[in-house]
């Protein structure tokens, strides 16, 4: 089971680009990297997923180097509503399970005016 | 609308009184799971199910039971709740297959207090 390490917290300002990096040194060949966002007292929400190189969708980009031992979630031009906890997950089993996705403690991102 | 629905949203109960938290999904997902979230401990998986009649323990299964008699429903049962089960609970579902399409959909959460 690949363990992930990400910063406990980060601060930024409205309009800035925010990059959150996650380390996953023992990622397995079949593992995908998935990021979730969670607001207080709400369930986590899927943001983006990737396997290698770069993935971009309407809310974020995910950069994954060739060795796949880390990944960076990039949020362009953040707003106050992006204040949330962001989780980096590594695994190949969608529902989780003993050998699937495990949520760490996440990164608490605080956006200031 | 694709969704995972949990009920109730809030529940206060007394020690030892059996309770069930229901979870239903309308996406025909095969995988379903239950998590609890506690301050400082993050999200921890309680039980998961890979299909009807197939369930298995997650990281913190003690004191909980689940059943999966139908694909859409995955209730969480606390036979004899104790105060240390006071927590915020989330149900999740996702498509089968692994690899791509591993987006998990979460319910709104159930805040349980056991006194």
mmCIF file of C-alpha atoms in Angstrom:
data_model
loop_
_atom_site.group_PDB
_atom_site.id
_atom_site.type_symbol
_atom_site.label_atom_id
_atom_site.label_comp_id
_atom_site.label_asym_id
_atom_site.label_seq_id
_atom_site.Cartn_x
_atom_site.Cartn_y
_atom_site.Cartn_z
ATOM 1 C CA UNK A 1 0.000 0.000 0.000
ATOM 2 C CA UNK A 2 1.581 3.233 -1.143
ATOM 3 C CA UNK A 3 1.789 5.816 1.608
ATOM 4 C CA UNK A 4 1.531 9.479 0.764
ATOM 5 C CA UNK A 5 3.132 12.505 2.390
ATOM 6 C CA UNK A 6 1.825 16.009 1.871
ATOM 7 C CA UNK A 7 2.122 19.284 3.793
ATOM 8 C CA UNK A 8 -0.235 19.633 6.727
ATOM 9 C CA UNK A 9 -1.217 23.169 5.772
ATOM 10 C CA UNK A 10 -0.639 25.920 3.225
ATOM 11 C CA UNK A 11 -1.650 29.573 2.919
ATOM 12 C CA UNK A 12 -2.165 31.648 -0.173
ATOM 13 C CA UNK A 13 -4.090 34.649 -1.481
ATOM 14 C CA UNK A 14 -6.946 35.097 -3.866
ATOM 15 C CA UNK A 15 -5.900 35.121 -7.496
ATOM 16 C CA UNK A 16 -2.673 33.211 -6.915
ATOM 17 C CA UNK A 17 -1.755 29.817 -8.313
ATOM 18 C CA UNK A 18 -1.385 27.176 -5.614
ATOM 19 C CA UNK A 19 0.707 24.041 -5.965
ATOM 20 C CA UNK A 20 0.378 21.192 -3.471
ATOM 21 C CA UNK A 21 2.958 18.443 -3.741
ATOM 22 C CA UNK A 22 2.470 14.882 -2.590
ATOM 23 C CA UNK A 23 5.208 12.283 -2.152
ATOM 24 C CA UNK A 24 4.500 8.605 -2.815
ATOM 25 C CA UNK A 25 7.867 6.897 -3.022
ATOM 26 C CA UNK A 26 6.586 3.323 -3.116
ATOM 27 C CA UNK A 27 3.846 3.773 -5.691
ATOM 28 C CA UNK A 28 3.074 0.541 -7.526
ATOM 29 C CA UNK A 29 2.937 0.058 -11.277
ATOM 30 C CA UNK A 30 -0.859 -0.208 -11.357
ATOM 31 C CA UNK A 31 -1.527 2.691 -8.996
ATOM 32 C CA UNK A 32 -3.263 5.865 -10.089
ATOM 33 C CA UNK A 33 -2.944 9.188 -8.276
ATOM 34 C CA UNK A 34 -6.180 10.851 -7.281
ATOM 35 C CA UNK A 35 -6.886 14.124 -5.498
ATOM 36 C CA UNK A 36 -9.981 14.931 -3.464
ATOM 37 C CA UNK A 37 -11.230 18.165 -1.910
ATOM 38 C CA UNK A 38 -13.194 18.303 1.327
ATOM 39 C CA UNK A 39 -15.068 21.203 2.894
ATOM 40 C CA UNK A 40 -15.947 21.100 6.616
ATOM 41 C CA UNK A 41 -18.696 18.576 7.434
ATOM 42 C CA UNK A 42 -19.049 17.541 3.790
ATOM 43 C CA UNK A 43 -17.941 14.406 1.999
ATOM 44 C CA UNK A 44 -14.763 14.487 -0.079
ATOM 45 C CA UNK A 45 -15.191 15.451 -3.718
ATOM 46 C CA UNK A 46 -13.117 14.128 -6.613
ATOM 47 C CA UNK A 47 -10.904 16.751 -8.249
ATOM 48 C CA UNK A 48 -8.560 15.027 -10.662
ATOM 49 C CA UNK A 49 -6.802 11.750 -11.396
ATOM 50 C CA UNK A 50 -3.718 10.811 -13.362
ATOM 51 C CA UNK A 51 -1.204 8.080 -14.054
ATOM 52 C CA UNK A 52 1.737 9.935 -15.581
ATOM 53 C CA UNK A 53 2.753 13.249 -17.187
ATOM 54 C CA UNK A 54 0.117 15.971 -17.003
ATOM 55 C CA UNK A 55 -3.637 15.959 -16.672
ATOM 56 C CA UNK A 56 -5.823 19.049 -16.812
ATOM 57 C CA UNK A 57 -9.512 19.571 -16.266
ATOM 58 C CA UNK A 58 -11.738 22.566 -15.647
ATOM 59 C CA UNK A 59 -10.682 23.005 -12.027
ATOM 60 C CA UNK A 60 -7.074 21.829 -11.704
ATOM 61 C CA UNK A 61 -3.956 20.362 -13.251
ATOM 62 C CA UNK A 62 -1.991 17.380 -12.044
ATOM 63 C CA UNK A 63 1.698 17.063 -12.796
ATOM 64 C CA UNK A 64 3.378 13.683 -12.417
ATOM 65 C CA UNK A 65 7.109 13.257 -13.134
ATOM 66 C CA UNK A 66 8.467 10.263 -15.001
ATOM 67 C CA UNK A 67 9.440 8.361 -11.841
ATOM 68 C CA UNK A 68 5.903 8.874 -10.423
ATOM 69 C CA UNK A 69 7.288 9.170 -6.885
ATOM 70 C CA UNK A 70 5.548 12.484 -6.404
ATOM 71 C CA UNK A 71 2.746 14.529 -7.883
ATOM 72 C CA UNK A 72 1.690 18.170 -7.782
ATOM 73 C CA UNK A 73 -1.857 19.447 -7.751
ATOM 74 C CA UNK A 74 -2.051 22.917 -9.284
ATOM 75 C CA UNK A 75 -5.031 25.189 -8.625
ATOM 76 C CA UNK A 76 -5.032 28.237 -10.914
ATOM 77 C CA UNK A 77 -6.186 31.600 -9.592
ATOM 78 C CA UNK A 78 -7.623 30.428 -6.277
ATOM 79 C CA UNK A 79 -10.548 32.105 -4.548
ATOM 80 C CA UNK A 80 -11.756 32.121 -0.948
ATOM 81 C CA UNK A 81 -14.031 29.188 -1.768
ATOM 82 C CA UNK A 82 -10.999 27.008 -2.472
ATOM 83 C CA UNK A 83 -10.255 26.958 1.263
ATOM 84 C CA UNK A 84 -10.556 23.253 2.045
ATOM 85 C CA UNK A 85 -8.602 20.111 2.850
ATOM 86 C CA UNK A 86 -6.975 18.424 -0.153
ATOM 87 C CA UNK A 87 -6.163 14.730 -0.099
ATOM 88 C CA UNK A 88 -3.688 12.908 -2.303
ATOM 89 C CA UNK A 89 -4.510 9.213 -2.733
ATOM 90 C CA UNK A 90 -2.617 6.450 -4.458
ATOM 91 C CA UNK A 91 -4.116 3.088 -5.339
ATOM 92 C CA UNK A 92 -5.713 0.897 -7.919
ATOM 93 C CA UNK A 93 -8.893 -0.181 -6.182
ATOM 94 C CA UNK A 94 -11.692 2.358 -6.648
ATOM 95 C CA UNK A 95 -13.699 1.630 -3.554
ATOM 96 C CA UNK A 96 -10.763 1.414 -1.249
ATOM 97 C CA UNK A 97 -10.311 -1.690 0.794
ATOM 98 C CA UNK A 98 -7.295 -2.971 2.627
ATOM 99 C CA UNK A 99 -5.121 -2.674 -0.439
ATOM 100 C CA UNK A 100 -6.822 0.231 -2.110
ATOM 101 C CA UNK A 101 -7.317 3.916 -1.499
ATOM 102 C CA UNK A 102 -6.299 5.290 1.878
ATOM 103 C CA UNK A 103 -6.938 8.839 2.981
ATOM 104 C CA UNK A 104 -4.094 10.495 4.853
ATOM 105 C CA UNK A 105 -4.538 13.674 6.849
ATOM 106 C CA UNK A 106 -4.535 15.897 3.798
ATOM 107 C CA UNK A 107 -3.373 19.471 3.271
ATOM 108 C CA UNK A 108 -5.429 22.232 4.808
ATOM 109 C CA UNK A 109 -5.339 25.049 2.258
ATOM 110 C CA UNK A 110 -6.323 28.485 3.543
ATOM 111 C CA UNK A 111 -6.966 31.251 1.028
ATOM 112 C CA UNK A 112 -6.911 34.813 2.277
ATOM 113 C CA UNK A 113 -8.331 37.943 0.626
ATOM 114 C CA UNK B 1 -28.638 13.325 -10.554
ATOM 115 C CA UNK B 2 -25.871 10.949 -9.521
ATOM 116 C CA UNK B 3 -25.722 10.802 -5.771
ATOM 117 C CA UNK B 4 -25.033 8.881 -2.608
ATOM 118 C CA UNK B 5 -27.699 9.412 0.039
ATOM 119 C CA UNK B 6 -27.156 8.805 3.720
ATOM 120 C CA UNK B 7 -29.749 8.909 6.468
ATOM 121 C CA UNK B 8 -30.014 10.269 9.018
ATOM 122 C CA UNK B 9 -27.774 13.341 8.741
ATOM 123 C CA UNK B 10 -27.661 13.800 12.497
ATOM 124 C CA UNK B 11 -28.257 11.268 15.262
ATOM 125 C CA UNK B 12 -27.920 11.374 19.028
ATOM 126 C CA UNK B 13 -28.345 8.049 20.765
ATOM 127 C CA UNK B 14 -27.560 6.315 24.026
ATOM 128 C CA UNK B 15 -24.957 3.687 24.725
ATOM 129 C CA UNK B 16 -26.071 0.196 23.764
ATOM 130 C CA UNK B 17 -29.087 1.118 21.651
ATOM 131 C CA UNK B 18 -28.771 -0.521 18.257
ATOM 132 C CA UNK B 19 -28.859 1.801 15.276
ATOM 133 C CA UNK B 20 -28.589 1.655 11.504
ATOM 134 C CA UNK B 21 -27.311 4.342 9.168
ATOM 135 C CA UNK B 22 -28.592 3.832 5.656
ATOM 136 C CA UNK B 23 -26.683 4.490 2.444
ATOM 137 C CA UNK B 24 -28.058 4.326 -1.069
ATOM 138 C CA UNK B 25 -26.494 5.113 -4.453
ATOM 139 C CA UNK B 26 -28.194 5.550 -7.826
ATOM 140 C CA UNK B 27 -25.193 5.023 -10.107
ATOM 141 C CA UNK B 28 -25.221 1.223 -10.294
ATOM 142 C CA UNK B 29 -21.770 1.171 -8.677
ATOM 143 C CA UNK B 30 -20.360 -2.128 -7.523
ATOM 144 C CA UNK B 31 -17.983 -0.726 -4.873
ATOM 145 C CA UNK B 32 -19.328 0.824 -1.697
ATOM 146 C CA UNK B 33 -17.604 1.677 1.549
ATOM 147 C CA UNK B 34 -17.988 3.350 4.902
ATOM 148 C CA UNK B 35 -15.572 5.809 6.511
ATOM 149 C CA UNK B 36 -15.437 7.582 9.816
ATOM 150 C CA UNK B 37 -13.747 10.921 10.267
ATOM 151 C CA UNK B 38 -12.382 12.139 13.582
ATOM 152 C CA UNK B 39 -10.390 15.293 14.353
ATOM 153 C CA UNK B 40 -6.683 14.700 13.902
ATOM 154 C CA UNK B 41 -7.201 11.205 12.499
ATOM 155 C CA UNK B 42 -8.554 11.945 9.052
ATOM 156 C CA UNK B 43 -10.789 9.541 7.146
ATOM 157 C CA UNK B 44 -10.531 5.892 8.108
ATOM 158 C CA UNK B 45 -12.256 3.076 6.287
ATOM 159 C CA UNK B 46 -14.605 0.875 8.327
ATOM 160 C CA UNK B 47 -15.920 -1.687 5.837
ATOM 161 C CA UNK B 48 -16.139 -2.023 2.097
ATOM 162 C CA UNK B 49 -18.076 -4.087 -0.389
ATOM 163 C CA UNK B 50 -16.958 -5.080 -3.863
ATOM 164 C CA UNK B 51 -20.378 -6.380 -4.894
ATOM 165 C CA UNK B 52 -23.643 -7.796 -3.611
ATOM 166 C CA UNK B 53 -23.055 -10.217 -0.728
ATOM 167 C CA UNK B 54 -19.303 -9.443 -0.761
ATOM 168 C CA UNK B 55 -18.039 -7.370 2.166
ATOM 169 C CA UNK B 56 -14.727 -7.042 3.942
ATOM 170 C CA UNK B 57 -13.146 -5.211 6.837
ATOM 171 C CA UNK B 58 -11.380 -1.921 6.414
ATOM 172 C CA UNK B 59 -8.995 -0.348 8.897
ATOM 173 C CA UNK B 60 -11.363 0.161 11.849
ATOM 174 C CA UNK B 61 -14.166 -2.455 11.697
ATOM 175 C CA UNK B 62 -14.562 -3.159 15.424
ATOM 176 C CA UNK B 63 -18.056 -2.424 16.697
ATOM 177 C CA UNK B 64 -19.623 -2.187 13.244
ATOM 178 C CA UNK B 65 -21.506 -4.487 10.881
ATOM 179 C CA UNK B 66 -22.552 -4.047 7.286
ATOM 180 C CA UNK B 67 -24.666 -5.891 4.758
ATOM 181 C CA UNK B 68 -24.979 -5.718 0.982
ATOM 182 C CA UNK B 69 -28.158 -7.464 -0.075
ATOM 183 C CA UNK B 70 -28.796 -5.147 -2.997
ATOM 184 C CA UNK B 71 -26.327 -3.302 -5.196
ATOM 185 C CA UNK B 72 -27.675 0.150 -4.364
ATOM 186 C CA UNK B 73 -27.807 -0.148 -0.552
ATOM 187 C CA UNK B 74 -25.042 -0.555 2.008
ATOM 188 C CA UNK B 75 -26.283 0.056 5.561
ATOM 189 C CA UNK B 76 -23.941 0.495 8.516
ATOM 190 C CA UNK B 77 -25.096 -1.187 11.709
ATOM 191 C CA UNK B 78 -23.948 -0.413 15.223
ATOM 192 C CA UNK B 79 -25.269 -3.292 17.365
ATOM 193 C CA UNK B 80 -24.244 -1.732 20.687
ATOM 194 C CA UNK B 81 -22.965 1.805 20.178
ATOM 195 C CA UNK B 82 -20.422 3.225 22.586
ATOM 196 C CA UNK B 83 -19.232 6.818 23.113
ATOM 197 C CA UNK B 84 -15.997 6.143 21.200
ATOM 198 C CA UNK B 85 -18.109 5.669 18.084
ATOM 199 C CA UNK B 86 -19.145 9.309 18.220
ATOM 200 C CA UNK B 87 -17.910 10.522 14.852
ATOM 201 C CA UNK B 88 -18.752 11.845 11.396
ATOM 202 C CA UNK B 89 -19.552 8.968 9.042
ATOM 203 C CA UNK B 90 -19.391 8.937 5.251
ATOM 204 C CA UNK B 91 -20.620 6.390 2.774
ATOM 205 C CA UNK B 92 -18.957 6.215 -0.649
ATOM 206 C CA UNK B 93 -19.510 4.382 -3.905
ATOM 207 C CA UNK B 94 -17.489 3.947 -7.076
ATOM 208 C CA UNK B 95 -17.433 1.999 -10.318
ATOM 209 C CA UNK B 96 -15.771 -1.375 -10.511
ATOM 210 C CA UNK B 97 -12.636 -2.240 -12.411
ATOM 211 C CA UNK B 98 -9.788 -0.414 -10.743
ATOM 212 C CA UNK B 99 -7.342 1.779 -12.598
ATOM 213 C CA UNK B 100 -9.219 4.529 -14.383
ATOM 214 C CA UNK B 101 -12.726 5.474 -13.336
ATOM 215 C CA UNK B 102 -11.698 5.347 -9.725
ATOM 216 C CA UNK B 103 -13.685 8.408 -8.771
ATOM 217 C CA UNK B 104 -15.472 7.780 -5.501
ATOM 218 C CA UNK B 105 -18.715 9.604 -4.740
ATOM 219 C CA UNK B 106 -19.384 10.431 -1.107
ATOM 220 C CA UNK B 107 -22.599 10.984 0.785
ATOM 221 C CA UNK B 108 -23.379 14.106 2.792
ATOM 222 C CA UNK B 109 -22.260 12.560 6.038
ATOM 223 C CA UNK B 110 -23.951 11.402 9.244
ATOM 224 C CA UNK B 111 -22.925 13.047 12.470
ATOM 225 C CA UNK B 112 -23.423 10.495 15.247
ATOM 226 C CA UNK B 113 -23.234 11.267 18.949
ATOM 227 C CA UNK B 114 -23.376 8.416 21.461
ATOM 228 C CA UNK B 115 -23.990 9.487 25.055
#
